[in-house]
Amino acid sequence: MSVTLAAGVRANLLALQQTSSLQEVVQNRLATGKKVNSALDNPGNYFTAAALSDRANDLNTLLDDMGQAVQTLKAADEGIKAIQKLVDSAKAKANQALASASSTDRATFASEYNNLLSQITDIAEDSGYKGKNLLKGDSLKVIFNERTGEAQNSLTISGVSYTDVSNLSLTAVADPSADWATGTTGDTAINDTIDSLNSALTNLRTQASTFGTNLSSVQIRQDYTKSMINTLQTGADKLTLADQNEEGAKLLALNTRQQLSSTALSFASQADQNVLRLLG
């Protein structure tokens, strides 16, 4: 059985339905903060914003990797600083031995020198971060963008092996009681050791400078990536975020319209009520 509605009633009922539908849209925007929540709202804006957000997420993952690379470089730098101090101490022992006229004291200094070299090896062994140790010969690849293949931007940092002091041109004193003994032979051996220590310090300073340059490059790309992520996210937001003030004003207007439509519907139905009174 169908019910026939007066034209005025039907028009006002339709207006109420439309107003209710618009209220749902506005309420959803206020709840989510977005004016585009699905492709149905605005296909162009939705898919463009999704692409921007996806790229921002990819870069954000790479940003985490860059942060870890920075820590790996810092760990290596701290290791080099500690090794430099040990080399300086070893050089001091060699100079003390050279200035000493006692073979016994020289033998003691030589043994202490050997102990310092073993500490260099230990520090190099302990300068890793999350399984990567640039002072143990490991290399580190830092990826800067989300593309692959030839379009990928990255930096490969080559490590050095200081776990073997011979790579610093250093050697332990084979026979502390004899090799640094007083006399021309002992003095020559000590002077050769001091030359090797000076060479090692030059090597360490050069490597520290190289790691410092790499660290600076990674940090610059890190800051750039942060700015790019912010740009991408802002762009996506401009396409999808709703103006809360505007949506709030719309909801207020729709609520007012709903009240007026309800009043109009009540007036429109009065004609049917008059007929009911006649029948009564």
Tab-separated table of C-alpha atoms in Angstrom:
chain	number	residue	atom	x	y	z
A	1	MET	CA	0.000	0.000	0.000
A	2	SER	CA	1.420	3.403	-0.955
A	3	VAL	CA	0.891	6.602	0.991
A	4	THR	CA	0.371	9.785	-0.919
A	5	LEU	CA	2.013	12.860	0.488
A	6	ALA	CA	1.035	16.408	-0.278
A	7	ALA	CA	3.455	18.281	-2.524
A	8	GLY	CA	4.398	20.695	0.254
A	9	VAL	CA	5.023	17.885	2.715
A	10	ARG	CA	7.106	15.954	0.172
A	11	ALA	CA	9.220	19.031	-0.660
A	12	ASN	CA	9.935	19.770	2.990
A	13	LEU	CA	10.660	16.113	3.731
A	14	LEU	CA	13.166	16.034	0.880
A	15	ALA	CA	14.810	19.188	2.232
A	16	LEU	CA	15.118	17.543	5.655
A	17	GLN	CA	16.717	14.447	4.118
A	18	GLN	CA	19.210	16.534	2.174
A	19	THR	CA	20.056	18.559	5.242
A	20	SER	CA	20.583	15.391	7.279
A	21	SER	CA	22.902	13.996	4.594
A	22	LEU	CA	24.942	17.208	4.549
A	23	GLN	CA	25.122	17.158	8.344
A	24	GLU	CA	26.649	13.672	8.229
A	25	VAL	CA	29.302	14.862	5.776
A	26	VAL	CA	30.193	17.900	7.877
A	27	GLN	CA	30.216	15.904	11.120
A	28	ASN	CA	32.542	13.360	9.530
A	29	ARG	CA	34.899	16.160	8.443
A	30	LEU	CA	34.894	17.605	11.939
A	31	ALA	CA	35.544	14.173	13.453
A	32	THR	CA	38.397	13.227	11.105
A	33	GLY	CA	39.745	16.694	10.434
A	34	LYS	CA	39.722	15.917	6.714
A	35	LYS	CA	37.515	17.101	3.906
A	36	VAL	CA	38.732	14.244	1.684
A	37	ASN	CA	38.491	10.901	3.460
A	38	SER	CA	38.113	8.636	0.429
A	39	ALA	CA	38.341	8.683	-3.334
A	40	LEU	CA	34.565	9.309	-3.431
A	41	ASP	CA	35.053	12.741	-1.847
A	42	ASN	CA	37.550	13.991	-4.444
A	43	PRO	CA	39.458	11.411	-6.534
A	44	GLY	CA	42.126	13.831	-7.746
A	45	ASN	CA	42.979	15.230	-4.332
A	46	TYR	CA	42.735	11.835	-2.636
A	47	PHE	CA	45.190	10.003	-4.893
A	48	THR	CA	47.587	12.949	-5.144
A	49	ALA	CA	47.659	13.284	-1.354
A	50	ALA	CA	48.126	9.513	-0.998
A	51	ALA	CA	51.150	9.612	-3.315
A	52	LEU	CA	52.659	12.507	-1.357
A	53	SER	CA	52.052	10.731	1.957
A	54	ASP	CA	53.546	7.484	0.648
A	55	ARG	CA	56.717	9.261	-0.417
A	56	ALA	CA	56.900	11.036	2.945
A	57	ASN	CA	56.608	7.655	4.696
A	58	ASP	CA	59.357	6.167	2.508
A	59	LEU	CA	61.650	9.085	3.276
A	60	ASN	CA	60.812	8.834	6.950
A	61	THR	CA	62.059	5.238	6.951
A	62	LEU	CA	65.271	6.361	5.252
A	63	LEU	CA	65.566	9.160	7.808
A	64	ASP	CA	65.706	6.550	10.562
A	65	ASP	CA	68.483	4.735	8.681
A	66	MET	CA	70.403	8.002	8.294
A	67	GLY	CA	70.140	8.558	12.027
A	68	GLN	CA	71.634	5.130	12.657
A	69	ALA	CA	74.417	5.846	10.137
A	70	VAL	CA	75.234	9.041	12.038
A	71	GLN	CA	75.571	7.021	15.235
A	72	THR	CA	77.840	4.495	13.501
A	73	LEU	CA	80.096	7.319	12.314
A	74	LYS	CA	80.114	8.896	15.756
A	75	ALA	CA	81.106	5.565	17.303
A	76	ALA	CA	84.030	5.314	14.864
A	77	ASP	CA	85.031	8.923	15.557
A	78	GLU	CA	85.042	8.317	19.301
A	79	GLY	CA	87.182	5.234	18.705
A	80	ILE	CA	89.711	7.225	16.674
A	81	LYS	CA	89.904	9.889	19.380
A	82	ALA	CA	90.626	7.241	21.991
A	83	ILE	CA	93.239	5.581	19.758
A	84	GLN	CA	94.937	8.953	19.224
A	85	LYS	CA	95.253	9.333	22.993
A	86	LEU	CA	96.779	5.869	23.234
A	87	VAL	CA	99.254	6.667	20.452
A	88	ASP	CA	100.189	9.879	22.257
A	89	SER	CA	100.734	7.850	25.430
A	90	ALA	CA	102.824	5.297	23.514
A	91	LYS	CA	104.897	8.135	22.082
A	92	ALA	CA	105.429	9.477	25.592
A	93	LYS	CA	106.689	6.037	26.688
A	94	ALA	CA	109.109	5.911	23.759
A	95	ASN	CA	110.424	9.380	24.580
A	96	GLN	CA	110.835	8.401	28.242
A	97	ALA	CA	112.774	5.328	27.181
A	98	LEU	CA	114.999	7.392	24.882
A	99	ALA	CA	115.779	9.794	27.711
A	100	SER	CA	116.575	7.009	30.147
A	101	ALA	CA	120.088	5.692	30.693
A	102	SER	CA	118.836	2.517	32.401
A	103	SER	CA	118.234	-0.599	30.303
A	104	THR	CA	115.944	-1.894	33.046
A	105	ASP	CA	113.766	1.221	32.864
A	106	ARG	CA	113.780	1.034	29.079
A	107	ALA	CA	112.565	-2.540	29.240
A	108	THR	CA	109.710	-1.405	31.511
A	109	PHE	CA	108.784	1.398	29.116
A	110	ALA	CA	108.871	-1.049	26.197
A	111	SER	CA	106.477	-3.405	27.997
A	112	GLU	CA	104.128	-0.504	28.755
A	113	TYR	CA	104.372	0.531	25.116
A	114	ASN	CA	103.302	-2.975	24.051
A	115	ASN	CA	100.352	-2.839	26.461
A	116	LEU	CA	99.206	0.441	24.899
A	117	LEU	CA	99.310	-1.143	21.428
A	118	SER	CA	97.084	-3.967	22.651
A	119	GLN	CA	94.653	-1.343	23.973
A	120	ILE	CA	94.505	0.199	20.497
A	121	THR	CA	93.358	-3.161	19.151
A	122	ASP	CA	90.753	-3.502	21.913
A	123	ILE	CA	89.297	-0.035	21.299
A	124	ALA	CA	89.096	-0.649	17.560
A	125	GLU	CA	87.246	-3.901	18.295
A	126	ASP	CA	84.784	-2.070	20.560
A	127	SER	CA	83.992	0.854	18.236
A	128	GLY	CA	81.093	-0.790	16.437
A	129	TYR	CA	77.447	0.246	16.468
A	130	LYS	CA	74.607	-2.203	15.751
A	131	GLY	CA	76.935	-4.685	14.074
A	132	LYS	CA	78.814	-2.131	11.948
A	133	ASN	CA	82.389	-1.265	12.879
A	134	LEU	CA	84.176	1.205	10.641
A	135	LEU	CA	87.407	0.641	12.563
A	136	LYS	CA	87.268	-3.084	11.867
A	137	GLY	CA	87.116	-2.837	8.092
A	138	ASP	CA	83.319	-2.715	7.679
A	139	SER	CA	81.802	-0.388	5.090
A	140	LEU	CA	78.593	1.552	5.491
A	141	LYS	CA	76.092	2.437	2.776
A	142	VAL	CA	73.678	5.286	3.490
A	143	ILE	CA	70.681	5.628	1.145
A	144	PHE	CA	69.295	9.143	0.692
A	145	ASN	CA	66.211	8.720	-1.519
A	146	GLU	CA	63.427	6.227	-2.129
A	147	ARG	CA	64.305	5.399	-5.725
A	148	THR	CA	66.122	2.274	-6.860
A	149	GLY	CA	68.765	1.418	-9.434
A	150	GLU	CA	70.712	4.228	-11.046
A	151	ALA	CA	68.245	6.793	-9.728
A	152	GLN	CA	69.126	5.933	-6.125
A	153	ASN	CA	71.269	8.472	-4.262
A	154	SER	CA	73.572	7.020	-1.635
A	155	LEU	CA	76.930	7.364	0.068
A	156	THR	CA	79.248	4.429	0.690
A	157	ILE	CA	81.656	4.964	3.579
A	158	SER	CA	84.719	2.745	3.564
A	159	GLY	CA	86.049	1.559	6.892
A	160	VAL	CA	89.611	0.959	8.048
A	161	SER	CA	91.067	-1.895	10.059
A	162	TYR	CA	92.741	-0.647	13.205
A	163	THR	CA	92.266	-3.978	14.963
A	164	ASP	CA	95.665	-4.756	13.413
A	165	VAL	CA	98.121	-2.052	14.524
A	166	SER	CA	100.351	-2.817	11.553
A	167	ASN	CA	97.810	-0.865	9.496
A	168	LEU	CA	98.957	2.136	11.504
A	169	SER	CA	102.599	1.235	10.740
A	170	LEU	CA	103.046	0.215	14.366
A	171	THR	CA	104.717	-2.921	15.698
A	172	ALA	CA	105.180	-4.212	19.196
A	173	VAL	CA	108.648	-4.389	20.716
A	174	ALA	CA	109.614	-8.019	20.186
A	175	ASP	CA	112.054	-8.220	23.092
A	176	PRO	CA	111.460	-5.424	25.612
A	177	SER	CA	114.551	-6.331	27.617
A	178	ALA	CA	116.880	-6.039	24.621
A	179	ASP	CA	115.394	-4.107	21.713
A	180	TRP	CA	115.251	-0.784	23.598
A	181	ALA	CA	118.410	-1.328	25.617
A	182	THR	CA	120.852	1.507	26.089
A	183	GLY	CA	123.253	2.097	23.249
A	184	THR	CA	123.131	3.096	19.597
A	185	THR	CA	121.076	0.098	18.480
A	186	GLY	CA	118.439	0.681	21.160
A	187	ASP	CA	118.316	4.422	20.488
A	188	THR	CA	117.814	3.810	16.762
A	189	ALA	CA	115.005	1.363	17.459
A	190	ILE	CA	113.258	3.862	19.722
A	191	ASN	CA	113.634	6.689	17.200
A	192	ASP	CA	112.189	4.455	14.491
A	193	THR	CA	109.267	3.714	16.801
A	194	ILE	CA	108.695	7.434	17.415
A	195	ASP	CA	108.666	8.040	13.648
A	196	SER	CA	106.114	5.264	13.275
A	197	LEU	CA	103.985	6.809	16.018
A	198	ASN	CA	104.092	10.210	14.305
A	199	SER	CA	103.026	8.536	11.069
A	200	ALA	CA	100.206	6.780	12.920
A	201	LEU	CA	98.961	10.100	14.331
A	202	THR	CA	98.932	11.602	10.836
A	203	ASN	CA	96.989	8.576	9.590
A	204	LEU	CA	94.458	8.865	12.419
A	205	ARG	CA	93.938	12.595	11.882
A	206	THR	CA	93.404	12.072	8.160
A	207	GLN	CA	90.914	9.285	8.790
A	208	ALA	CA	89.101	11.345	11.430
A	209	SER	CA	88.802	14.167	8.882
A	210	THR	CA	87.402	11.740	6.299
A	211	PHE	CA	84.823	10.391	8.743
A	212	GLY	CA	84.006	13.970	9.759
A	213	THR	CA	83.317	14.906	6.138
A	214	ASN	CA	81.111	11.826	5.742
A	215	LEU	CA	79.272	12.650	8.956
A	216	SER	CA	78.659	16.206	7.776
A	217	SER	CA	77.291	14.932	4.441
A	218	VAL	CA	74.903	12.517	6.143
A	219	GLN	CA	73.691	15.165	8.607
A	220	ILE	CA	73.081	17.653	5.782
A	221	ARG	CA	71.032	15.056	3.907
A	222	GLN	CA	69.264	14.214	7.158
A	223	ASP	CA	68.182	17.841	7.640
A	224	TYR	CA	67.188	18.100	3.979
A	225	THR	CA	65.103	14.929	4.231
A	226	LYS	CA	63.324	16.262	7.324
A	227	SER	CA	62.425	19.428	5.402
A	228	MET	CA	61.273	17.419	2.379
A	229	ILE	CA	59.070	15.187	4.541
A	230	ASN	CA	57.498	18.290	6.061
A	231	THR	CA	56.909	19.748	2.580
A	232	LEU	CA	55.269	16.540	1.342
A	233	GLN	CA	53.057	16.188	4.401
A	234	THR	CA	52.027	19.843	4.229
A	235	GLY	CA	51.163	19.427	0.553
A	236	ALA	CA	49.065	16.342	1.293
A	237	ASP	CA	47.304	18.151	4.142
A	238	LYS	CA	46.433	21.104	1.928
A	239	LEU	CA	44.635	18.701	-0.404
A	240	THR	CA	42.731	16.786	2.269
A	241	LEU	CA	42.438	18.698	5.549
A	242	ALA	CA	39.234	20.493	6.359
A	243	ASP	CA	38.954	24.048	7.654
A	244	GLN	CA	37.530	23.387	11.120
A	245	ASN	CA	36.138	26.917	11.455
A	246	GLU	CA	34.387	26.679	8.101
A	247	GLU	CA	32.997	23.218	8.810
A	248	GLY	CA	31.782	24.354	12.241
A	249	ALA	CA	29.965	27.282	10.637
A	250	LYS	CA	28.430	24.935	8.064
A	251	LEU	CA	27.169	22.606	10.787
A	252	LEU	CA	25.599	25.506	12.641
A	253	ALA	CA	23.888	26.663	9.442
A	254	LEU	CA	22.660	23.139	8.684
A	255	ASN	CA	21.261	22.746	12.192
A	256	THR	CA	19.379	26.021	11.723
A	257	ARG	CA	18.147	24.878	8.314
A	258	GLN	CA	16.992	21.584	9.818
A	259	GLN	CA	14.977	23.402	12.464
A	260	LEU	CA	13.386	25.673	9.850
A	261	SER	CA	12.611	22.712	7.582
A	262	SER	CA	10.988	20.877	10.478
A	263	THR	CA	8.832	23.943	11.147
A	264	ALA	CA	7.928	24.202	7.446
A	265	LEU	CA	7.046	20.501	7.364
A	266	SER	CA	4.768	21.042	10.341
A	267	PHE	CA	2.968	23.907	8.535
A	268	ALA	CA	2.688	21.848	5.340
A	269	SER	CA	1.028	18.988	7.185
A	270	GLN	CA	-1.606	21.247	8.749
A	271	ALA	CA	-3.833	20.942	5.654
A	272	ASP	CA	-4.035	17.172	6.144
A	273	GLN	CA	-4.761	17.703	9.823
A	274	ASN	CA	-7.670	20.045	8.915
A	275	VAL	CA	-9.207	17.261	6.823
A	276	LEU	CA	-8.885	14.916	9.816
A	277	ARG	CA	-10.752	17.432	11.974
A	278	LEU	CA	-13.605	17.597	9.426
A	279	LEU	CA	-13.882	13.842	9.472
A	280	GLY	CA	-13.968	13.906	13.223
